[in-house]
């Protein structure tokens, strides 16, 4: 669907074009009428002047030239003309007609007749003609005419300045429409930002903060967000309860099996099956948790407190084994992840490092464009390059015959990719063993897209 | 060595009890948090195995309460929730170690032994003093490299004194940590055990402070 801004602007342009067109047509018609009326009035005055002069000089029509002193009547084809037809049919004309005569398209009457027709030297002219009966009873046909050049020029000028004015008005209209759209749409833009930021903080949206047109939508979004958050939390609780419910019986079965084994019974296959059950359970629960987490519980969190917590735990564990834990923390670094999941990721990696490292393990966090990279490295034997991909393979069949290996890394890989990050394994330059680098984005792909 | 086992699952609690008993420990078992909080506060234990998911009161809050009351008994947390976050939470609440269900029983035994040793400031599982070596893993005792047969009670007394080496231990304290809390031992029997131990291990190891108690090593 076309954007609201787009729709409103197209609407505004169409409305402006239509109103400018209608107003122009009406106004131009009015202006044409007004200018023609004024032109006619001037021409009528000339006609009256000619009649007055004729009534004085009717005995000598040739003297009319002297009575009409306007220089334009003298200049050939000046555009301003008069013509008088005597009762005997003799036609007297202004010198400007230069021998031509004015021919009205209608016969002369006692009323003043008007016409528009061709000018003797090209172009259009406006003429007026009337049959005049003088005091002595003689009947004359008196005609004046003037080319329309000046009228057309005047019209052209008026239209031009009007069109410029209309253009300015239309531009203002469009600009104000654009501003109006921006103002009207601002709450919607804010809503989008707030949905993302408030979700991070677990805060609610307040419909009263929004215009009444948008408020119902805001309230619906708020309900949806809250419901989603609840669903995720409930799913996590259920997963956790399920784990608890399954693990205690598993522990009891294991202990009974071990007791039987101590009494010389062969329970190897049963123990092995139980081990497989445990491993599968752990991984399934971790994946379930990862999927639910990434679907909404996450938010931008500072990594520093998590690194502190884990270094307290692993610092103590290292000390017991005579190993050293180095920590390079980053106070301001943030990633988009649930804190529990981040601790699960780093905890598993540190546990691995503690298992394989000989003397030193190292936990560090640094910033990278768009996110952060958290590294756990050790000085153990590392993982051969050929096996790294297999270890990370998501959903790969677990080899439970190798105690503890792989499962932790697979869980880490599942969790990290659920948050749009990735886990990379390589050889530590600093310590020589394995380095597990967790790349995590600052923002969730979910809402930021 | 007296251990409190707190787990709401009777079958599992019983399995733990049996294993610990077989190692010569005195074991009390409770199944809910409220009773655990009370027992842990009033009785003197050498170690506590504490399940976190308990009915009545959750294990972490019980543990926090003990720590604020100044009870420093080593606590091993037992939980079905195996996240690292929970492990850190447990540590921050004052736990000494953490074990995830399902676990191997020998692992539990080893963790408890290690906790006790750490509390005694002892790195090696074998305690040695004046030619006497006590192996906390097997409860075996050697004198100058030769094994010595000790009864369960004698082993318990020796083990307790070794774990509190350098500190004067009263007869009452010894009997509290060697007999279950519902039995009523005659504190003179402790004196009998000590006398037998001195006979078997040499008189120099355990010093007697008349009217006060016994001690291994220097204060």
XYZ file of C-alpha atoms in Angstrom:
668
model
C 0.000 0.000 0.000
C 1.226 3.500 -0.829
C 2.548 5.455 2.150
C 0.345 7.967 3.918
C 2.816 10.741 3.080
C 2.656 9.774 -0.578
C -1.128 9.667 -0.617
C -1.498 13.002 1.095
C 1.021 14.722 -1.191
C -0.578 13.350 -4.357
C -3.913 14.554 -3.058
C -2.525 17.994 -2.336
C -0.956 18.305 -5.797
C -4.184 17.260 -7.519
C -6.271 19.679 -5.438
C -3.854 22.544 -6.109
C -3.793 21.858 -9.872
C -7.577 21.658 -10.108
C -8.244 24.831 -8.116
C -5.572 26.802 -9.992
C -7.125 25.653 -13.314
C -10.717 26.490 -12.359
C -9.837 29.845 -10.797
C -7.633 30.756 -13.783
C -10.354 30.000 -16.321
C -12.959 32.004 -14.420
C -10.651 34.880 -13.653
C -9.286 35.087 -17.210
C -12.823 35.185 -18.619
C -13.667 38.020 -16.242
C -10.499 39.918 -17.085
C -11.160 39.498 -20.829
C -14.631 40.942 -20.368
C -13.419 43.857 -18.251
C -10.593 44.818 -20.578
C -12.860 44.603 -23.613
C -15.430 46.836 -21.936
C -12.804 49.449 -21.169
C -11.457 49.214 -24.700
C -14.985 49.657 -26.049
C -15.588 52.644 -23.823
C -12.539 54.402 -25.221
C -13.639 53.503 -28.734
C -17.146 54.820 -28.010
C -15.631 58.107 -26.859
C -13.740 58.348 -30.122
C -16.960 57.597 -32.003
C -18.786 60.351 -30.060
C -15.904 62.742 -30.763
C -16.140 61.939 -34.499
C -19.933 62.520 -34.475
C -19.467 65.868 -32.672
C -16.821 67.001 -35.150
C -18.967 65.793 -38.061
C -22.034 67.693 -36.865
C -19.917 70.912 -36.852
C -18.261 70.289 -40.201
C -20.974 68.415 -42.045
C -20.869 70.978 -44.860
C -17.231 70.178 -45.478
C -16.388 66.594 -44.667
C -12.894 67.038 -45.968
C -12.270 69.330 -42.970
C -12.887 66.427 -40.578
C -9.146 65.698 -40.640
C -8.439 69.029 -39.018
C -11.027 68.515 -36.301
C -9.578 65.178 -35.279
C -6.108 66.087 -34.119
C -4.988 62.740 -32.665
C -1.613 62.055 -34.420
C -2.481 58.374 -34.574
C -5.186 59.192 -37.151
C -2.485 60.736 -39.345
C 0.145 57.970 -39.231
C -0.437 55.298 -41.893
C -1.665 52.014 -40.471
C -1.192 53.321 -36.961
C -4.019 51.038 -35.864
C -6.422 53.839 -35.015
C -8.956 54.731 -37.758
C -12.142 56.630 -38.589
C -14.411 56.605 -41.587
C -17.459 58.662 -42.502
C -19.863 57.861 -45.344
C -21.680 60.909 -46.659
C -25.378 60.742 -47.720
C -24.239 60.866 -51.297
C -22.115 57.717 -50.798
C -18.744 59.497 -50.666
C -16.465 57.864 -48.129
C -14.068 59.996 -46.077
C -11.356 58.218 -44.075
C -8.565 59.038 -41.657
C -5.144 59.275 -43.365
C -4.076 56.343 -41.200
C -6.280 54.040 -43.297
C -3.989 54.864 -46.191
C -6.699 54.531 -48.828
C -8.311 51.414 -47.408
C -11.869 51.385 -46.097
C -13.456 49.847 -43.039
C -16.086 47.262 -43.875
C -18.468 46.293 -41.088
C -19.954 42.830 -41.342
C -23.437 44.248 -40.740
C -25.501 47.074 -42.238
C -25.449 50.389 -40.332
C -28.354 51.064 -38.000
C -29.333 53.871 -35.581
C -27.869 51.888 -32.755
C -24.168 51.690 -32.248
C -23.004 48.407 -33.784
C -19.749 46.675 -32.755
C -17.674 44.038 -34.463
C -14.303 42.426 -34.450
C -12.699 41.764 -37.802
C -9.512 41.816 -39.819
C -7.368 44.911 -39.794
C -6.265 46.438 -43.138
C -2.620 45.675 -42.391
C -3.129 42.258 -40.804
C -4.188 41.359 -37.323
C -7.539 41.981 -35.717
C -9.358 45.203 -35.066
C -12.422 46.275 -33.153
C -14.881 48.551 -34.927
C -18.010 50.577 -34.149
C -20.484 51.897 -36.616
C -23.711 53.937 -36.378
C -26.101 55.681 -38.698
C -26.289 59.326 -37.631
C -28.999 61.696 -38.769
C -27.788 65.293 -38.494
C -29.914 68.306 -37.684
C -30.377 69.078 -41.386
C -31.868 65.677 -41.965
C -28.841 64.213 -43.790
C -27.974 60.634 -42.931
C -24.315 59.626 -42.379
C -22.578 56.369 -41.466
C -19.919 57.023 -38.847
C -17.324 54.334 -38.146
C -14.268 54.137 -35.824
C -11.893 51.246 -35.332
C -8.740 50.296 -33.482
C -6.511 47.266 -33.713
C -6.586 44.844 -30.765
C -2.781 44.797 -30.359
C -2.793 46.865 -27.187
C -5.752 44.958 -25.754
C -4.072 41.614 -26.364
C -0.789 42.861 -24.926
C -2.565 44.071 -21.818
C -4.343 40.730 -21.413
C -1.124 38.847 -21.877
C 0.625 40.895 -19.187
C -2.243 40.470 -16.719
C -2.376 36.701 -17.269
C 1.357 36.365 -16.862
C 1.451 38.119 -13.505
C -1.631 36.244 -12.308
C -0.091 32.896 -13.256
C 3.065 33.749 -11.330
C 0.937 34.639 -8.305
C -1.022 31.390 -8.622
C 2.219 29.432 -8.886
C 3.469 30.976 -5.648
C 0.173 30.234 -3.912
C 0.232 26.625 -5.142
C 3.826 26.204 -3.961
C 2.874 27.494 -0.523
C -0.073 25.114 -0.493
C 2.121 22.130 -1.302
C 4.720 23.126 1.242
C 2.113 23.465 3.960
C 0.592 20.116 2.951
C 4.031 18.539 3.269
C 4.562 20.118 6.691
C 1.113 19.034 7.756
C 1.851 15.461 6.773
C 5.079 15.564 8.736
C 3.306 16.914 11.809
C 0.431 14.444 11.537
C 2.696 11.474 10.976
C 5.156 12.311 13.749
C 3.251 10.311 16.441
C 3.380 7.253 14.178
C 7.141 7.536 13.789
C 7.453 7.919 17.562
C 5.259 4.863 18.071
C 7.593 2.738 15.982
C 10.621 3.892 17.980
C 8.864 3.404 21.278
C 7.685 -0.088 20.420
C 11.315 -1.061 19.920
C 12.848 0.814 22.864
C 10.110 0.068 25.398
C 10.167 -3.591 24.477
C 13.859 -3.596 25.389
C 13.165 -2.099 28.785
C 10.072 -4.192 29.367
C 8.008 -0.989 29.698
C 4.421 -0.522 28.555
C 3.072 1.843 25.881
C 0.657 4.505 27.097
C -2.184 5.196 24.611
C -2.740 8.601 26.316
C 0.619 9.719 24.921
C -0.804 9.490 21.406
C -3.478 11.317 19.347
C -6.968 9.847 19.694
C -6.861 8.466 16.111
C -3.802 6.351 16.893
C -4.559 5.565 20.541
C -6.631 2.389 19.888
C -3.810 1.016 17.729
C -1.257 1.851 20.425
C -3.358 0.152 23.032
C -3.634 -2.956 20.816
C 0.126 -3.021 20.261
C 0.677 -2.678 23.975
C -1.575 -5.649 24.691
C 0.196 -7.687 22.003
C 3.626 -6.842 23.395
C 2.596 -7.734 26.920
C 0.998 -10.973 25.796
C 4.060 -11.914 23.777
C 6.345 -11.223 26.715
C 4.124 -13.328 28.956
C 4.077 -16.193 26.479
C 7.847 -16.196 26.281
C 8.208 -16.080 30.051
C 5.692 -18.875 30.484
C 7.403 -21.042 27.881
C 10.705 -20.574 29.701
C 9.164 -21.483 33.029
C 7.617 -24.566 31.479
C 10.902 -25.619 29.933
C 12.604 -25.130 33.261
C 9.903 -27.041 35.142
C 10.106 -29.842 32.611
C 13.843 -30.021 33.156
C 13.377 -30.213 36.872
C 10.668 -32.846 36.529
C 12.769 -35.067 34.292
C 16.156 -34.668 35.867
C 15.448 -35.751 39.410
C 13.973 -39.130 38.360
C 16.910 -39.514 35.957
C 19.288 -38.940 38.858
C 17.484 -41.563 40.942
C 17.590 -44.114 38.101
C 21.277 -43.439 37.550
C 22.123 -43.920 41.201
C 20.191 -47.200 41.372
C 21.963 -48.414 38.238
C 25.343 -47.498 39.697
C 24.500 -49.387 42.885
C 23.553 -52.434 40.799
C 26.799 -52.104 38.885
C 28.746 -52.020 42.137
C 27.055 -55.285 43.005
C 28.398 -56.834 39.846
C 25.368 -56.517 37.575
C 25.891 -55.571 33.917
C 24.000 -52.299 33.495
C 26.355 -50.770 30.891
C 23.726 -50.489 28.118
C 21.181 -48.996 30.540
C 23.677 -46.414 31.787
C 24.654 -45.597 28.228
C 21.004 -45.140 27.232
C 20.475 -42.910 30.255
C 23.485 -40.855 29.254
C 22.035 -40.390 25.803
C 18.722 -39.364 27.335
C 20.448 -36.787 29.541
C 22.422 -35.318 26.673
C 19.426 -35.100 24.362
C 17.350 -33.545 27.124
C 19.957 -30.928 27.905
C 20.328 -29.930 24.312
C 16.610 -29.842 23.555
C 15.955 -27.678 26.586
C 18.775 -25.338 25.639
C 17.436 -24.980 22.094
C 13.894 -24.415 23.293
C 15.111 -21.748 25.620
C 17.220 -20.147 22.892
C 14.321 -19.922 20.457
C 11.992 -18.401 23.035
C 14.623 -15.965 24.223
C 15.417 -14.663 20.799
C 11.711 -14.157 20.173
C 11.503 -11.310 22.586
C 12.992 -11.569 26.025
C 16.325 -10.177 24.846
C 17.366 -6.580 24.985
C 20.534 -4.545 24.798
C 22.461 -5.409 27.943
C 25.869 -4.413 29.197
C 28.290 -7.314 29.022
C 30.449 -6.082 31.925
C 28.259 -7.362 34.832
C 27.990 -10.781 33.176
C 31.752 -10.953 32.717
C 32.169 -9.966 36.365
C 29.767 -12.632 37.576
C 31.327 -15.372 35.487
C 34.849 -14.375 36.402
C 33.918 -14.651 40.098
C 32.670 -18.203 39.534
C 35.390 -19.346 37.167
C 38.102 -17.459 39.028
C 37.325 -19.652 42.040
C 37.112 -22.799 39.899
C 40.440 -21.983 38.220
C 42.102 -21.285 41.544
C 41.059 -24.727 42.810
C 42.684 -26.345 39.814
C 45.771 -24.152 40.039
C 44.929 -22.374 36.791
C 44.757 -18.669 36.037
C 41.758 -16.790 34.637
C 42.571 -13.548 32.816
C 39.704 -11.163 32.204
C 39.698 -8.162 29.856
C 36.353 -6.517 30.514
C 34.698 -3.730 28.513
C 32.620 -1.409 30.741
C 30.426 0.170 28.060
C 29.959 -2.698 25.662
C 26.383 -3.767 24.899
C 24.901 -6.719 23.043
C 21.354 -7.749 22.209
C 20.746 -10.863 24.252
C 19.002 -12.165 27.295
C 21.380 -12.068 30.262
C 20.770 -15.703 31.211
C 21.502 -16.821 27.676
C 24.672 -14.749 27.515
C 25.815 -16.336 30.771
C 24.934 -19.763 29.389
C 27.042 -19.094 26.281
C 30.086 -17.774 28.128
C 29.696 -20.299 30.969
C 29.803 -23.228 28.554
C 32.811 -21.791 26.722
C 34.672 -21.095 29.995
C 33.822 -24.563 31.267
C 35.283 -26.012 28.093
C 38.379 -23.841 28.372
C 38.810 -24.815 32.007
C 38.552 -28.468 31.025
C 41.146 -28.268 28.245
C 43.362 -25.358 29.256
C 46.662 -26.280 30.945
C 47.521 -23.188 32.951
C 45.684 -20.152 31.631
C 42.268 -19.274 30.295
C 41.245 -15.847 29.121
C 37.907 -14.092 28.820
C 37.720 -10.860 26.842
C 35.197 -8.537 25.239
C 35.810 -5.984 22.522
C 33.656 -3.845 20.300
C 33.274 -4.441 16.575
C 31.220 -2.587 13.952
C 27.545 -3.282 14.634
C 28.168 -5.351 17.724
C 30.629 -6.993 20.023
C 32.894 -9.986 20.036
C 33.354 -12.001 23.228
C 36.313 -14.371 23.301
C 37.211 -17.328 25.468
C 40.648 -18.808 24.861
C 42.898 -21.351 26.517
C 46.358 -22.849 26.234
C 45.184 -26.414 25.687
C 45.482 -28.623 22.638
C 42.690 -26.859 20.703
C 40.395 -28.523 18.179
C 41.822 -29.686 14.834
C 40.534 -27.504 12.014
C 38.868 -30.445 10.284
C 36.696 -31.169 13.317
C 35.617 -27.611 14.131
C 32.739 -27.508 11.688
C 31.427 -30.871 12.899
C 31.524 -29.696 16.511
C 29.369 -26.694 15.683
C 27.007 -28.455 13.316
C 23.558 -27.502 14.478
C 21.361 -30.527 15.110
C 24.237 -32.908 14.485
C 23.824 -36.304 16.043
C 25.473 -36.224 19.407
C 28.351 -38.516 20.130
C 27.703 -39.254 23.786
C 30.543 -41.771 23.908
C 32.930 -38.808 24.201
C 32.026 -37.413 27.577
C 31.058 -33.770 27.594
C 32.665 -32.818 24.304
C 30.695 -31.053 21.673
C 27.446 -30.691 23.552
C 28.475 -27.438 25.223
C 29.733 -25.950 21.959
C 26.622 -27.059 20.076
C 24.417 -25.406 22.705
C 26.487 -22.234 22.450
C 26.233 -22.277 18.676
C 22.429 -22.755 18.792
C 21.997 -19.927 21.284
C 24.252 -17.481 19.483
C 22.651 -18.038 16.096
C 19.177 -17.654 17.623
C 20.228 -14.059 18.392
C 21.615 -13.453 14.922
C 25.209 -13.873 16.043
C 27.824 -16.493 15.194
C 30.412 -18.616 16.949
C 33.871 -18.942 15.396
C 36.507 -21.399 16.509
C 40.179 -20.906 15.706
C 43.619 -21.064 17.226
C 44.471 -18.528 19.918
C 47.412 -16.346 18.921
C 47.929 -15.269 22.509
C 47.672 -18.612 24.334
C 48.077 -21.219 21.604
C 44.957 -23.257 22.391
C 41.384 -22.911 21.191
C 39.813 -19.489 20.875
C 36.035 -19.364 20.711
C 34.838 -15.987 19.421
C 31.171 -15.100 19.859
C 30.037 -12.312 17.554
C 26.835 -10.653 18.710
C 24.914 -7.716 17.229
C 23.991 -4.556 19.204
C 20.416 -4.728 17.956
C 17.904 -7.471 17.435
C 17.153 -8.393 13.852
C 13.566 -8.792 14.981
C 12.495 -5.198 15.577
C 15.275 -3.169 14.021
C 14.556 -4.456 10.511
C 31.553 -35.488 60.007
C 27.967 -34.452 60.057
C 26.116 -33.669 56.857
C 22.637 -32.213 56.323
C 20.943 -33.420 53.139
C 18.035 -31.319 51.897
C 16.063 -32.698 48.948
C 12.319 -32.870 48.366
C 12.613 -36.152 46.475
C 12.698 -38.870 49.186
C 14.218 -41.511 46.890
C 17.128 -39.287 45.894
C 17.639 -38.017 49.441
C 17.781 -41.622 50.623
C 20.341 -42.565 47.980
C 22.545 -39.668 49.055
C 22.091 -40.613 52.703
C 23.146 -44.222 52.024
C 26.285 -43.177 50.168
C 27.309 -40.693 52.866
C 26.608 -43.203 55.639
C 28.798 -45.740 53.852
C 31.604 -43.173 54.062
C 31.212 -42.957 57.824
C 29.364 -39.667 57.924
C 26.500 -38.749 60.174
C 23.571 -37.750 57.974
C 20.391 -35.808 58.701
C 17.786 -35.644 55.937
C 14.992 -33.099 55.535
C 12.594 -32.646 52.629
C 11.518 -29.014 52.765
C 13.062 -25.582 52.973
C 11.492 -24.409 56.201
C 12.795 -27.348 58.209
C 16.153 -27.103 56.464
C 16.491 -23.421 57.413
C 15.754 -24.275 61.033
C 18.063 -27.315 61.301
C 20.913 -25.600 59.481
C 20.677 -22.694 61.916
C 20.467 -24.601 65.184
C 22.576 -27.699 64.518
C 26.275 -27.690 63.794
C 27.002 -29.360 60.453
C 30.266 -29.948 58.667
C 28.609 -29.773 55.280
C 25.174 -29.262 53.771
C 23.822 -30.694 50.509
C 21.035 -28.352 49.467
C 18.525 -28.848 46.631
C 17.379 -25.511 45.195
C 13.908 -26.459 43.997
C 12.297 -27.093 47.373
C 8.674 -26.924 48.447
C 7.886 -24.378 51.159
C 10.997 -22.256 50.675
C 13.446 -22.195 47.834
C 16.978 -23.323 48.590
C 18.712 -20.107 47.580
C 16.771 -18.017 50.087
C 17.507 -20.551 52.822
C 21.196 -20.365 51.962
C 21.186 -16.554 51.951
C 19.536 -16.575 55.350
C 22.185 -18.888 56.795
C 24.953 -16.677 55.446
C 23.416 -13.511 56.906
C 23.145 -15.346 60.232
C 26.889 -15.953 60.020
C 26.606 -19.689 59.431
C 29.672 -20.535 57.358
C 29.072 -24.268 56.897
C 30.201 -25.401 53.422
C 27.138 -25.818 51.191
C 26.911 -27.886 48.026
C 23.965 -26.838 45.891
C 22.057 -29.492 44.020
C 19.772 -28.479 41.206
C 17.981 -29.621 38.101
C 18.406 -26.151 36.621
C 21.795 -26.396 35.038
C 22.239 -22.887 33.658
C 25.432 -21.005 34.398
C 23.350 -18.069 35.589
C 21.865 -20.230 38.323
C 25.338 -21.416 39.199
C 26.570 -17.843 39.620
C 23.427 -16.988 41.576
C 24.191 -19.946 43.855
C 27.760 -18.822 44.317
C 26.642 -15.276 45.041
C 24.153 -16.597 47.607
C 27.105 -18.188 49.396
C 27.334 -21.720 47.986
C 30.711 -23.447 47.993
C 29.990 -25.764 45.102
C 27.301 -26.678 42.634
C 26.169 -29.998 41.236
C 23.614 -30.493 38.483
C 21.098 -33.311 38.403
C 21.454 -35.987 37.223
C 24.883 -36.473 38.783
C 27.156 -39.392 39.581
C 27.185 -40.302 43.254
C 31.004 -40.587 43.445
C 31.104 -37.019 42.081
C 28.901 -35.878 44.968
C 31.132 -37.650 47.494
C 34.243 -36.121 45.976
C 32.734 -32.621 45.990
C 31.776 -32.925 49.658
C 35.256 -34.170 50.568
C 36.837 -31.320 48.624
C 34.614 -28.753 50.367
C 35.536 -30.106 53.776
C 39.214 -30.094 52.878
C 39.148 -26.565 51.572
C 37.440 -25.436 54.742
C 40.266 -27.117 56.680
C 42.816 -25.297 54.549
C 44.098 -28.619 53.246
C 45.048 -28.977 49.579
C 45.793 -32.693 49.483
C 43.167 -35.363 50.153
C 45.686 -37.030 52.447
C 46.160 -35.423 55.882
C 49.575 -36.028 57.402
C 50.990 -35.286 60.819
C 53.709 -36.911 62.933
C 54.012 -39.948 60.688
C 50.252 -40.527 60.589
C 48.552 -40.278 57.212
C 44.764 -40.091 56.916
C 43.276 -40.466 53.423
C 39.939 -38.627 53.360
C 38.953 -40.379 50.102
C 39.167 -43.910 51.474
C 39.059 -43.275 55.237
C 42.235 -45.359 55.497
C 44.935 -44.528 58.011
C 48.629 -45.343 57.795
C 51.316 -44.994 60.413
C 54.833 -44.696 59.001
C 53.557 -46.153 55.716
C 51.817 -49.134 57.282
C 48.028 -49.491 57.324
C 46.285 -49.383 60.679
C 42.837 -50.871 61.306
C 40.454 -48.334 62.885
C 36.783 -48.731 63.759
C 34.226 -46.474 62.108
C 33.933 -44.314 65.238
C 37.687 -44.034 65.625
C 37.970 -43.030 61.966
C 35.245 -40.456 62.457
C 36.987 -38.910 65.471
C 40.362 -38.862 63.718
C 38.856 -37.432 60.539
C 37.109 -34.664 62.454
C 40.230 -33.735 64.423
C 42.338 -33.684 61.227
C 39.789 -31.425 59.499
C 40.010 -29.058 62.467
C 43.724 -29.361 63.028
C 45.201 -26.542 65.103
C 41.927 -25.939 66.950
C 40.806 -27.249 70.312
C 37.769 -29.538 69.821
C 35.558 -30.261 72.843
C 34.106 -33.692 73.627
C 30.600 -32.334 73.120
C 31.516 -30.981 69.678
C 33.086 -34.301 68.760
C 30.068 -36.319 69.854
C 27.736 -33.935 67.981
C 29.595 -34.549 64.768
C 29.991 -38.267 65.176
C 26.560 -39.404 66.400
C 23.190 -38.756 64.804
C 21.336 -35.930 66.619
C 18.599 -38.258 67.878
C 21.025 -40.563 69.706
C 22.263 -39.775 73.223
C 25.871 -40.805 73.554
C 27.836 -40.786 76.770
C 30.640 -38.265 76.279
C 32.923 -40.619 78.107
C 32.821 -42.935 75.068
C 34.631 -40.161 73.152
C 37.409 -40.348 75.723
C 37.548 -44.088 75.133
C 37.906 -43.618 71.337
C 40.671 -41.065 71.813
C 42.546 -43.332 74.178
C 42.353 -46.178 71.647
C 43.493 -43.874 68.852
C 46.529 -42.751 70.859
C 47.333 -46.367 71.462
C 47.130 -47.257 67.761
C 48.693 -44.103 66.300
C 51.153 -43.020 68.980
C 50.602 -40.688 71.896
C 52.089 -37.600 70.232
C 49.432 -36.972 67.547
C 46.373 -36.086 69.605
C 46.942 -33.732 72.503
C 44.549 -33.677 75.408
C 43.704 -30.440 77.150
C 42.270 -31.559 80.451
C 38.656 -30.583 80.945
C 38.557 -28.807 77.534
C 39.029 -31.288 74.727
C 41.440 -32.532 72.064
C 43.632 -31.094 69.373
C 45.871 -32.216 66.491
C 48.813 -29.913 65.713
C 49.650 -26.501 67.136
C 47.105 -23.711 67.590
